[in-house]
XYZ file of C-alpha atoms in Angstrom:
541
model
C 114.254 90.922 163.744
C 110.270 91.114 163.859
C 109.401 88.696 166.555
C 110.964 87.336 169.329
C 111.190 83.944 168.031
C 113.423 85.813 165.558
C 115.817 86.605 168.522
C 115.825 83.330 169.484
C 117.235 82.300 166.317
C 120.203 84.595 166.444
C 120.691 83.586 170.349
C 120.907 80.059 169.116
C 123.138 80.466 165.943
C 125.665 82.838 167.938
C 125.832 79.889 171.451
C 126.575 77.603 168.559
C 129.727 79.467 168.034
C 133.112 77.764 170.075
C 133.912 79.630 172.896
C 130.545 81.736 173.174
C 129.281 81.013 176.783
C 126.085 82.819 176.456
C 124.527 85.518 174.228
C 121.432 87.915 175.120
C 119.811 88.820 172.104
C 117.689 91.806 172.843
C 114.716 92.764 170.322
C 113.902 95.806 170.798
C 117.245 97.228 171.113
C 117.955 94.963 167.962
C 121.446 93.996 169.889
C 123.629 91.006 171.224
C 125.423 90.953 173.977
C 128.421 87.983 174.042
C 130.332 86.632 176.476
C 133.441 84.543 174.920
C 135.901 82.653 177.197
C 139.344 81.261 177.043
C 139.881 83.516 173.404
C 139.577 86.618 171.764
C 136.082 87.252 170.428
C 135.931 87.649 166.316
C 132.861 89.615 165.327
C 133.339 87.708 161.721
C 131.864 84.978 163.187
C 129.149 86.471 165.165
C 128.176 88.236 161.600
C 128.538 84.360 159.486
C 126.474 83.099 162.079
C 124.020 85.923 162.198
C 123.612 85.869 158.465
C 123.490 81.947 158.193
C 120.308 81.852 159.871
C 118.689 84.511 157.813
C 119.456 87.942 159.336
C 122.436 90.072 158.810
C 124.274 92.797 160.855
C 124.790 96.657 159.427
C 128.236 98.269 159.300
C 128.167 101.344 161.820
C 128.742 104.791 159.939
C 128.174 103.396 156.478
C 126.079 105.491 154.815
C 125.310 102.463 152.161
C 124.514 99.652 154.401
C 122.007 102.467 155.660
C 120.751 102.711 152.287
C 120.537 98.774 151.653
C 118.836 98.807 154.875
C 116.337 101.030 153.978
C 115.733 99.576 150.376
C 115.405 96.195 152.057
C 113.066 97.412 154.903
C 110.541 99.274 152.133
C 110.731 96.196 149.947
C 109.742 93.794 152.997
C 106.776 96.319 153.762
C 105.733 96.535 150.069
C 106.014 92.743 149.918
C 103.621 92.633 152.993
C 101.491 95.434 151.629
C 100.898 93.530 148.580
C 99.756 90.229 150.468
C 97.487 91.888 152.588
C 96.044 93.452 150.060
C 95.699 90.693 148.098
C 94.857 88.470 150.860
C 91.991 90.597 151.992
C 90.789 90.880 148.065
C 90.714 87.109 148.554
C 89.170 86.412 151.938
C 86.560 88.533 150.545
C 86.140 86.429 147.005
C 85.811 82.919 148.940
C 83.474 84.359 151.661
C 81.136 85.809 148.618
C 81.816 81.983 147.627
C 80.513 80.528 150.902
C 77.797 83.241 151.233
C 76.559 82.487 147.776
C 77.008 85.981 146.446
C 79.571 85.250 143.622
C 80.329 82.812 141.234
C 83.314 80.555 141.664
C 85.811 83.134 140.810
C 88.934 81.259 142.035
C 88.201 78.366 139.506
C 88.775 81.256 136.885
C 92.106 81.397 137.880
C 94.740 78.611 136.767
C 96.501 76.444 139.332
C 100.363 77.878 138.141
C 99.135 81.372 138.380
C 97.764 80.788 142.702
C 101.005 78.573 143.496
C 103.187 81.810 141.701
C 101.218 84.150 143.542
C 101.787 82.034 146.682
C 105.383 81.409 146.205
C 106.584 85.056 145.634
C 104.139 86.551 148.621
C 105.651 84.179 150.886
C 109.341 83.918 149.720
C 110.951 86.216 152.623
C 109.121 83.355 154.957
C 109.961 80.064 153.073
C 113.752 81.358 152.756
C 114.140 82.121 156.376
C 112.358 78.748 157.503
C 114.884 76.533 154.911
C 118.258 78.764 156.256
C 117.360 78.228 159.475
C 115.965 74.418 159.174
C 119.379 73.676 157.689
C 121.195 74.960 160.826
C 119.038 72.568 162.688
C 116.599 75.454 164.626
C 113.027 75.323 163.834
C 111.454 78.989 163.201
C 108.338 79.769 164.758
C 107.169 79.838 161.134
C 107.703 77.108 160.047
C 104.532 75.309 160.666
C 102.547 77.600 159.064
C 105.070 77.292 156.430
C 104.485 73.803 156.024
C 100.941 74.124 156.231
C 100.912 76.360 152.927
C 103.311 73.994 151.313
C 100.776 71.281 152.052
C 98.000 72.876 150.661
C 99.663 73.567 147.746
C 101.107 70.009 147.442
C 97.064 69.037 147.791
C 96.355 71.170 144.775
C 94.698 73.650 147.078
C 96.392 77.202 145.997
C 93.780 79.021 147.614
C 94.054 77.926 151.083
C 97.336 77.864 150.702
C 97.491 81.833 149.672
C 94.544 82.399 152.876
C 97.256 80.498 155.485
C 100.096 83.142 153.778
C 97.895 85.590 154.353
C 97.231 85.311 157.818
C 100.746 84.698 158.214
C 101.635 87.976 156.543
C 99.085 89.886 158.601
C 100.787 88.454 161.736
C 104.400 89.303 160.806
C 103.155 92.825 159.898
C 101.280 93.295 163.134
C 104.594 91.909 165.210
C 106.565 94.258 163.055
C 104.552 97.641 163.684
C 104.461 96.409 167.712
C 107.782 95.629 167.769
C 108.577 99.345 166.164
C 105.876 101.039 168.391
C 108.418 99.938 171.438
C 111.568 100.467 169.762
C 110.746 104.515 168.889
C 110.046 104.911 172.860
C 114.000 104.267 172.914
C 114.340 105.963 170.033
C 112.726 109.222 171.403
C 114.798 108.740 174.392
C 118.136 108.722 172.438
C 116.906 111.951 170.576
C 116.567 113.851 174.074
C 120.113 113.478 173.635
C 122.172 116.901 172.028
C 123.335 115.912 169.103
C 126.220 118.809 168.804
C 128.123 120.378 170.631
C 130.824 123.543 170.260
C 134.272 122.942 170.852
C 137.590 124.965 171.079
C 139.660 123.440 168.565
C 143.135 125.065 167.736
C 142.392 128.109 169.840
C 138.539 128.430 167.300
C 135.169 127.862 168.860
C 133.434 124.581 166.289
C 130.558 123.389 166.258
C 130.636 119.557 165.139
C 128.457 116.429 166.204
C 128.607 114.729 169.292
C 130.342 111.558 168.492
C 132.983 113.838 167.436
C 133.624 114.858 170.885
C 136.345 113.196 172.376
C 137.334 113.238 176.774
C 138.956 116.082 177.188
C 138.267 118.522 174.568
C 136.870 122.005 176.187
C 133.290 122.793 175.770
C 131.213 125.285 175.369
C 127.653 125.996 176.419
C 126.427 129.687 175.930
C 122.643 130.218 178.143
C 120.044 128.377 177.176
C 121.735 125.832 175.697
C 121.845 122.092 176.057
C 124.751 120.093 177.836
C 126.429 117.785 175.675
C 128.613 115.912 177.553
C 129.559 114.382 181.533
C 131.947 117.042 182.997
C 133.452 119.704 184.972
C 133.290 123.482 184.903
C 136.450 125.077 183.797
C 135.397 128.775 183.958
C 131.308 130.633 184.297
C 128.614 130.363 186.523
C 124.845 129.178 185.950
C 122.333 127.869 187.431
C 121.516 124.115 185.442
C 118.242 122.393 185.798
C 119.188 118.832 186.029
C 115.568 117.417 186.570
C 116.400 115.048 183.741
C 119.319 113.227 185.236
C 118.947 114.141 188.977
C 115.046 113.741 189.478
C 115.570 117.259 191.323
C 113.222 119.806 189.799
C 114.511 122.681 191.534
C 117.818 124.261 188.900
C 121.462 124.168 191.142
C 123.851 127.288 190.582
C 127.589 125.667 189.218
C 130.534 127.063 188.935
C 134.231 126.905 188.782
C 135.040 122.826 189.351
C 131.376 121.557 189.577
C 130.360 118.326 187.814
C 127.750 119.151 185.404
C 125.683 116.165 183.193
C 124.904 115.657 179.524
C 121.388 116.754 178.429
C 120.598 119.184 181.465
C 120.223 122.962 180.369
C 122.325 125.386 181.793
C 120.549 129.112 182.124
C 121.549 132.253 182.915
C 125.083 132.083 182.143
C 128.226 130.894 179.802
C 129.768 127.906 180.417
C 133.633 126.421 180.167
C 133.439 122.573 180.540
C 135.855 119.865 180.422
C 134.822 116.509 178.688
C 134.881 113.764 180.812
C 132.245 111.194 179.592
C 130.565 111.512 176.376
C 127.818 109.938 174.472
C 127.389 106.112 175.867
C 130.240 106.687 178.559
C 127.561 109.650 179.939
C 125.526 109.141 182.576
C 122.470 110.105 179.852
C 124.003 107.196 177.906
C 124.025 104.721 180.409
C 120.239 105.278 181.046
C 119.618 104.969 177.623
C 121.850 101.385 177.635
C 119.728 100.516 180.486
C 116.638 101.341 179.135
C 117.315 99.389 175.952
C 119.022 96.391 177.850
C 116.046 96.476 180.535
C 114.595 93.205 178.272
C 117.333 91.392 179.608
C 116.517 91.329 183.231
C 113.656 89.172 182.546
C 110.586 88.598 185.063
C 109.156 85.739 186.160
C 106.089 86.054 183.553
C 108.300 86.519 180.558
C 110.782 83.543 181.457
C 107.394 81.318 181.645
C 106.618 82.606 177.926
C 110.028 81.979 176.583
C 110.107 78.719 178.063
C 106.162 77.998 176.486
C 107.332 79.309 172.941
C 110.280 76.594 172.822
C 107.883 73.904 173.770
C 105.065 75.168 172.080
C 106.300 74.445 168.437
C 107.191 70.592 168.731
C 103.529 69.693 170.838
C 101.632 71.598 167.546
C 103.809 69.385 165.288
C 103.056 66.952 167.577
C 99.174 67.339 167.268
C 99.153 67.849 163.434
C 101.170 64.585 162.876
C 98.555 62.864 165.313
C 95.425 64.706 163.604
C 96.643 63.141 160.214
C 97.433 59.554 161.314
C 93.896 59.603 163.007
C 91.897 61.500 160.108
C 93.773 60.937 157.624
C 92.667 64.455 155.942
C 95.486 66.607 155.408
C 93.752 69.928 155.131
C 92.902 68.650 158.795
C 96.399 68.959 159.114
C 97.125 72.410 157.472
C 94.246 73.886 159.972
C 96.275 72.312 163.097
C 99.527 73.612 161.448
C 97.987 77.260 160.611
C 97.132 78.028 164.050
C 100.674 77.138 165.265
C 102.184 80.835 165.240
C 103.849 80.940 168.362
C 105.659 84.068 167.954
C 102.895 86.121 169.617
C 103.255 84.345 173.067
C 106.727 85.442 172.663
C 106.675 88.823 171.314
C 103.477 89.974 174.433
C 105.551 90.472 176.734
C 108.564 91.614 175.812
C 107.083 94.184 174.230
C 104.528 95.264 176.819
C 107.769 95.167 178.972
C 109.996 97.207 176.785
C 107.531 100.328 175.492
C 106.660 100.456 179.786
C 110.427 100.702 180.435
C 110.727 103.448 177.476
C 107.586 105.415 177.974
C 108.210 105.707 181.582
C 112.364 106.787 181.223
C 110.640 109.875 178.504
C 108.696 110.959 182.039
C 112.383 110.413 184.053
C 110.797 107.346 185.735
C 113.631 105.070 185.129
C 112.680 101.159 185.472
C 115.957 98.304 185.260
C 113.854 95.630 183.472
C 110.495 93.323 183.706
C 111.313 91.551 187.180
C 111.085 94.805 188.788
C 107.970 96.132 187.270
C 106.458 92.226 188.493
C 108.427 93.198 191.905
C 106.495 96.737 191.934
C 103.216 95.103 191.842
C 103.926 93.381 195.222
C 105.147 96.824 196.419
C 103.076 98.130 199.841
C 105.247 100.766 200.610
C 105.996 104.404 199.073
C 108.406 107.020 199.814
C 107.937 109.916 197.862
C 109.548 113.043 197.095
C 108.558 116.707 198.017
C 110.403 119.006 195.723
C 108.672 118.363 191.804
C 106.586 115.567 193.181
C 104.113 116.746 195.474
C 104.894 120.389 194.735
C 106.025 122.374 191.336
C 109.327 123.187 192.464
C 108.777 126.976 191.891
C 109.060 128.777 194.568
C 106.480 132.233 194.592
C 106.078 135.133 197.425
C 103.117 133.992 199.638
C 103.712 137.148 202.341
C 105.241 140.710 202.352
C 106.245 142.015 205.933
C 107.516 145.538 205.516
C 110.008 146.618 208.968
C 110.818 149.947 209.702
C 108.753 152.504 207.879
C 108.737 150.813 204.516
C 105.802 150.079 202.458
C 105.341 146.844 200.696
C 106.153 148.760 196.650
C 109.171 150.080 198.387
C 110.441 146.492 199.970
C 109.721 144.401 196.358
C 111.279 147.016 194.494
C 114.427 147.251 196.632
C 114.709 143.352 196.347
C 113.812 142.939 193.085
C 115.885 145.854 191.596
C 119.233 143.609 192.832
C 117.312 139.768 191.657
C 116.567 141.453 188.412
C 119.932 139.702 187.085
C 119.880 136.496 189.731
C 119.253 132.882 187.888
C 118.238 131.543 191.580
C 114.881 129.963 191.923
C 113.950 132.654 195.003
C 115.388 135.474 192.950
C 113.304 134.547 189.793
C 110.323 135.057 192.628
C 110.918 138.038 193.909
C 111.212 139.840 190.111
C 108.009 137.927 189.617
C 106.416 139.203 192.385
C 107.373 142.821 191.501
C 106.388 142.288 187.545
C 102.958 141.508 188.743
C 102.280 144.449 190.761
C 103.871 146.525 187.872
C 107.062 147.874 189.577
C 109.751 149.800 188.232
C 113.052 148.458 189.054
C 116.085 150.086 189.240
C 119.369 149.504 187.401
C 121.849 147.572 189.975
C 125.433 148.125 190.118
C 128.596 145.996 191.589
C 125.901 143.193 191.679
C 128.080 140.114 194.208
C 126.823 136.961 194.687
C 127.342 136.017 198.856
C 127.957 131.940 198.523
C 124.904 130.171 199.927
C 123.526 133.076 202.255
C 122.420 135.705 199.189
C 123.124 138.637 196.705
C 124.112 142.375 196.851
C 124.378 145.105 194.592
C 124.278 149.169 194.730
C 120.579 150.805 193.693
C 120.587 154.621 194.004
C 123.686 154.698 195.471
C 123.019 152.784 198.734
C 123.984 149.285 199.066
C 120.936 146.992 198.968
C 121.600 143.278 200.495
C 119.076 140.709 199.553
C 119.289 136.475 201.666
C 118.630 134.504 204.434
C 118.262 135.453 207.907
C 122.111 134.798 208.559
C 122.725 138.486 206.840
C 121.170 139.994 209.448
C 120.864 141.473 213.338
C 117.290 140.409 214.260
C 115.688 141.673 217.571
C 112.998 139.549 219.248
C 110.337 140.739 217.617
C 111.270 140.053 214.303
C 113.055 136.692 215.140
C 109.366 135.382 216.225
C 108.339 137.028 212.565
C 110.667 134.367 211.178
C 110.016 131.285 213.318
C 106.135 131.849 212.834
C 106.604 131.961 208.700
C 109.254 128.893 208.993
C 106.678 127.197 210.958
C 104.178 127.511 208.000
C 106.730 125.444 205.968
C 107.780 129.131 203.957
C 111.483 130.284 203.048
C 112.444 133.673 204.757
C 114.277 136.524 202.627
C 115.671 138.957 204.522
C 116.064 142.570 202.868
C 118.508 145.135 203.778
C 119.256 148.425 202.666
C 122.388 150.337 204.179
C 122.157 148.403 206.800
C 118.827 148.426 207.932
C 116.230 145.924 207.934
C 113.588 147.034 204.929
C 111.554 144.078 205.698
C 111.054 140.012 205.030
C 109.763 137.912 202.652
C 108.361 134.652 202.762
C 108.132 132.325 199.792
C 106.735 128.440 199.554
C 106.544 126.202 196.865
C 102.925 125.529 195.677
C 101.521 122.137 196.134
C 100.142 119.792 193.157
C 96.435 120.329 192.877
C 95.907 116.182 191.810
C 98.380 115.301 194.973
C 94.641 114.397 196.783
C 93.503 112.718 194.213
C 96.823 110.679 193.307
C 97.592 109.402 197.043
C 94.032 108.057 196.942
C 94.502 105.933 193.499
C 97.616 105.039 195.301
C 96.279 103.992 198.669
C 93.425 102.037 196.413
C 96.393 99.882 195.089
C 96.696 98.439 198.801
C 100.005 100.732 199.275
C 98.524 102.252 202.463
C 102.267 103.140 204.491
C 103.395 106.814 202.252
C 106.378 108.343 203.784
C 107.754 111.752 202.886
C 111.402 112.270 202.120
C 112.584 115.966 201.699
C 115.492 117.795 202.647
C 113.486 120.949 203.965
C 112.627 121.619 208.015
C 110.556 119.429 209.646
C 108.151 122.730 209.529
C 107.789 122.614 205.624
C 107.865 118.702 205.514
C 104.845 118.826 207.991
């Protein structure tokens, strides 16, 4: 399908079809979706009625209807090549004509030869106008069809080939719009993995994702992509999900946590249990959303479907008139030739769709065109801290040595036991000790302390490394920690052998363009922003 009037077509022919209450036909997604009552649906007839009116439907996994779909696709873009080539070789002729600058070079050229030339340029056209005129639905083509058949009928081949023309450069222009939107979706879908590795008969294989089935055991070595909806069977890691959950910051999972297709898992091997794949996923779905989001149609586009169907009839309408009055029928082609009304048709849609795609690549995920028209009314935001108005990567802001220890001695002590830690505030403390060129130590008995912190053995002497929980504070250093919690920072306490080497406080760095972007945003008229986080008030503030 190349236009939307094409989708109207294929609407039409399948609600003609007993027993079909409705049918969406969506054009960018280039699919139906049917709703039959009181009987089983038969795709047969969806297909007959598909093909009837000019289109047909591909066989899924058949490497040959591929092909034929290919072969047909480059010989509809040579045919289209051709004309416009052709066309423009013309346009140019007749204006040297008009302009004086040639001789009457079209007169060279025999009547049979133009109305050949016409005829085979414009045969892909003509054929869909007759299929679908027999079926009793009038293409949006059709007028301009008619017009060229006129002109020809008047003996005028060279109009005639200038109206295919124009009609040629429209369908092409349609076509490469139409497939600008469609590869947003397309480039979603590829986000996808598109393998995964699987224990089959007690062997690790690697096969393709459609292969998977619910159930199978998978398995995702560091680094690697998630291929399907499930839950961890064995491993630990720490997954950044930003793609599915919005959340920038990674989550550690482990034994019996849900994990999601097409977020990365670091830091460690992974066991997981299928439980969605492919379209069942909850990657899937957004790409079925994304794709369907034509569907939920907004107020602008309904107006333009509803213009299109009336469109067509008032133009025949007017060219019937202009005849009757004038009595000129290449009066008649020009009312006819202007007639296309698959553009008021295709605008929107498509405007609607590559929005909806282009924004679900960034992981802004939109259900359709009523709610982008619903967004424009919007005069409220509530926005996100964590990867919106900060980076989501934590980074040591303060050192606070306790107890005779220097600031070398406290990062080195901490570091030496993060060295191995996938946690965001770990991954800052090594950081913080790579850039003052530290030498770590080699940790031993390393032993993760669920949700308060780590510990390992450096040098012999047991080095604990967490939140303030872990320790015995006096009241000196508890005012340490309220004052850097009340500057919106995260506190790591550091321990070694049971005393208190010292604290750490790391924040999350703000956006740099977060000025700039709440003014653009406040210059929309969306004055009220509210702040949503999960921190402390402190850090919200």
């Amino acid at each position: 399908m190349d236009c939307a009037g094409c989708a109207r077509n294929v609407k039409q022919a399948l609600e003609k079809i007993e027993g079909v209450e409705s049918a969406d036909v969506l054009l960018s997604a280039e699919k139906a979706r049917i709703t039959v009552r009181d009987r089983q649906p038969d795709p047969t007839e969806f297909k007959k009625a598909v093909e009837q009116v000019g289109y047909w439907i591909p066989e899924e996994d058949q490497t040959s209807n591929a092909n034929e779909r290919m072969t047909e696709d480059l010989a509809q873009k040579s045919f289209r090549l051709f004309g416009l080539v052709f066309g423009g070789i013309l346009l140019i002729v007749v204006a040297g004509e008009w302009l004086g600058l040639f001789q009457t070079l079209t007169d060279w050229i025999p009547f049979w030869v133009g109305a050949l030339f016409v005829g085979a340029i414009s045969y892909p056209v003509f054929k869909q106008v007759v299929v679908a005129a027999g079926k009793g639905i009038v293409t949006p083509h059709a007028l301009m069809a008619l017009g060229a058949l006129t002109a020809l009928v008047a003996g005028e081949w060279v109009t005639a080939a200038i109206v295919v023309f124009f009609m040629r450069t429209g369908d092409y222009i349609e076509s490469y719009t139409t497939d600008k939107a469609r590869d947003s979706v397309r480039e979603l879908s590829e986000l996808a993995p598109q393998t995964a590795t699987v224990i089959r008969d007690g062997e690790e294989q690697e096969v393709s994702i459609d292969q998977v089935k619910e159930g199978d055991h998978v398995i995702v070595r560091p680094g690697g992509k998630i291929p399907v909806d499930g839950t961890v069977l064995e491993g630990r890691a720490t997954v950044d999900q930003s793609s599915i959950t919005g959340e920038s910051m990674p989550v550690e999972v482990s034994e019996d946590s849900s994990v999601y297709a097409s977020t990365i898992a670091g830091g460690g091997r992974l066991l997981i249990r299928a439980d969605a794949v492919g379209r069942d996923s909850t990657f899937g779905k957004i790409i079925s959303m994304v794709e369907e989001a034509e569907a939920h149609k907004g107020d602008v586009q309904r107006f333009a479907d509803r213009f299109s169907g009336y469109y067509l009839p008032v133009v025949a309408g007017i060219a019937l008139l202009t005849y009757l009055v004038s009595g000129n029928i290449m009066s008649t082609v020009a009312v006819m030739v202007v007639a296309c009304a698959c553009a008021f048709a295709l605008a929107t849609p498509v405007a609607l769709l590559a929005t909806v795609g282009s924004n679900a690549k960034r992981g802004i995920l939109i259900k359709g065109g009523k709610y982008i028209e619903t967004l424009a009314k919007a005069d409220v935001l509530l926005i996100d801290k964590t990867g919106t108005l900060t980076f989501g990567q934590p980074e040591i802001s303060d050192i606070i040595p306790l107890n005779g220890c220097s600031k070398e001695e406290l990062i080195t002590a901490a570091a030496s036991v993060e060295q191995y830690s996938e946690h965001p505030l770990g991954k800052a403390v090594t950081e913080a000790a790579r850039q003052r060129s530290l030498s770590l130590h080699k940790p031993e008995h390393f032993e993760e302390l669920t949700g308060n912190g780590v510990q390992a053995e450096v040098d012999g002497k047991t080095v604990i490394v967490g939140n303030e929980r872990l320790i015995s504070a006096d009241d000196s250093t508890k005012q340490r920690i309220a004052a850097i919690k009340e500057e919106g920072q995260t506190v790591i306490t550091v321990q070694r052998s049971g005393t208190l080497l010292g604290l750490l406080a790391a924040k999350d760095r703000e956006r740099g363009e977060v000025g700039e972007a709440l003014h653009k945003i406040r210059s929309l008229g969306i004055n009220h922003i509210e702040l949503l986080t999960g921190d402390n008030k402190e850090t919200a503030h």
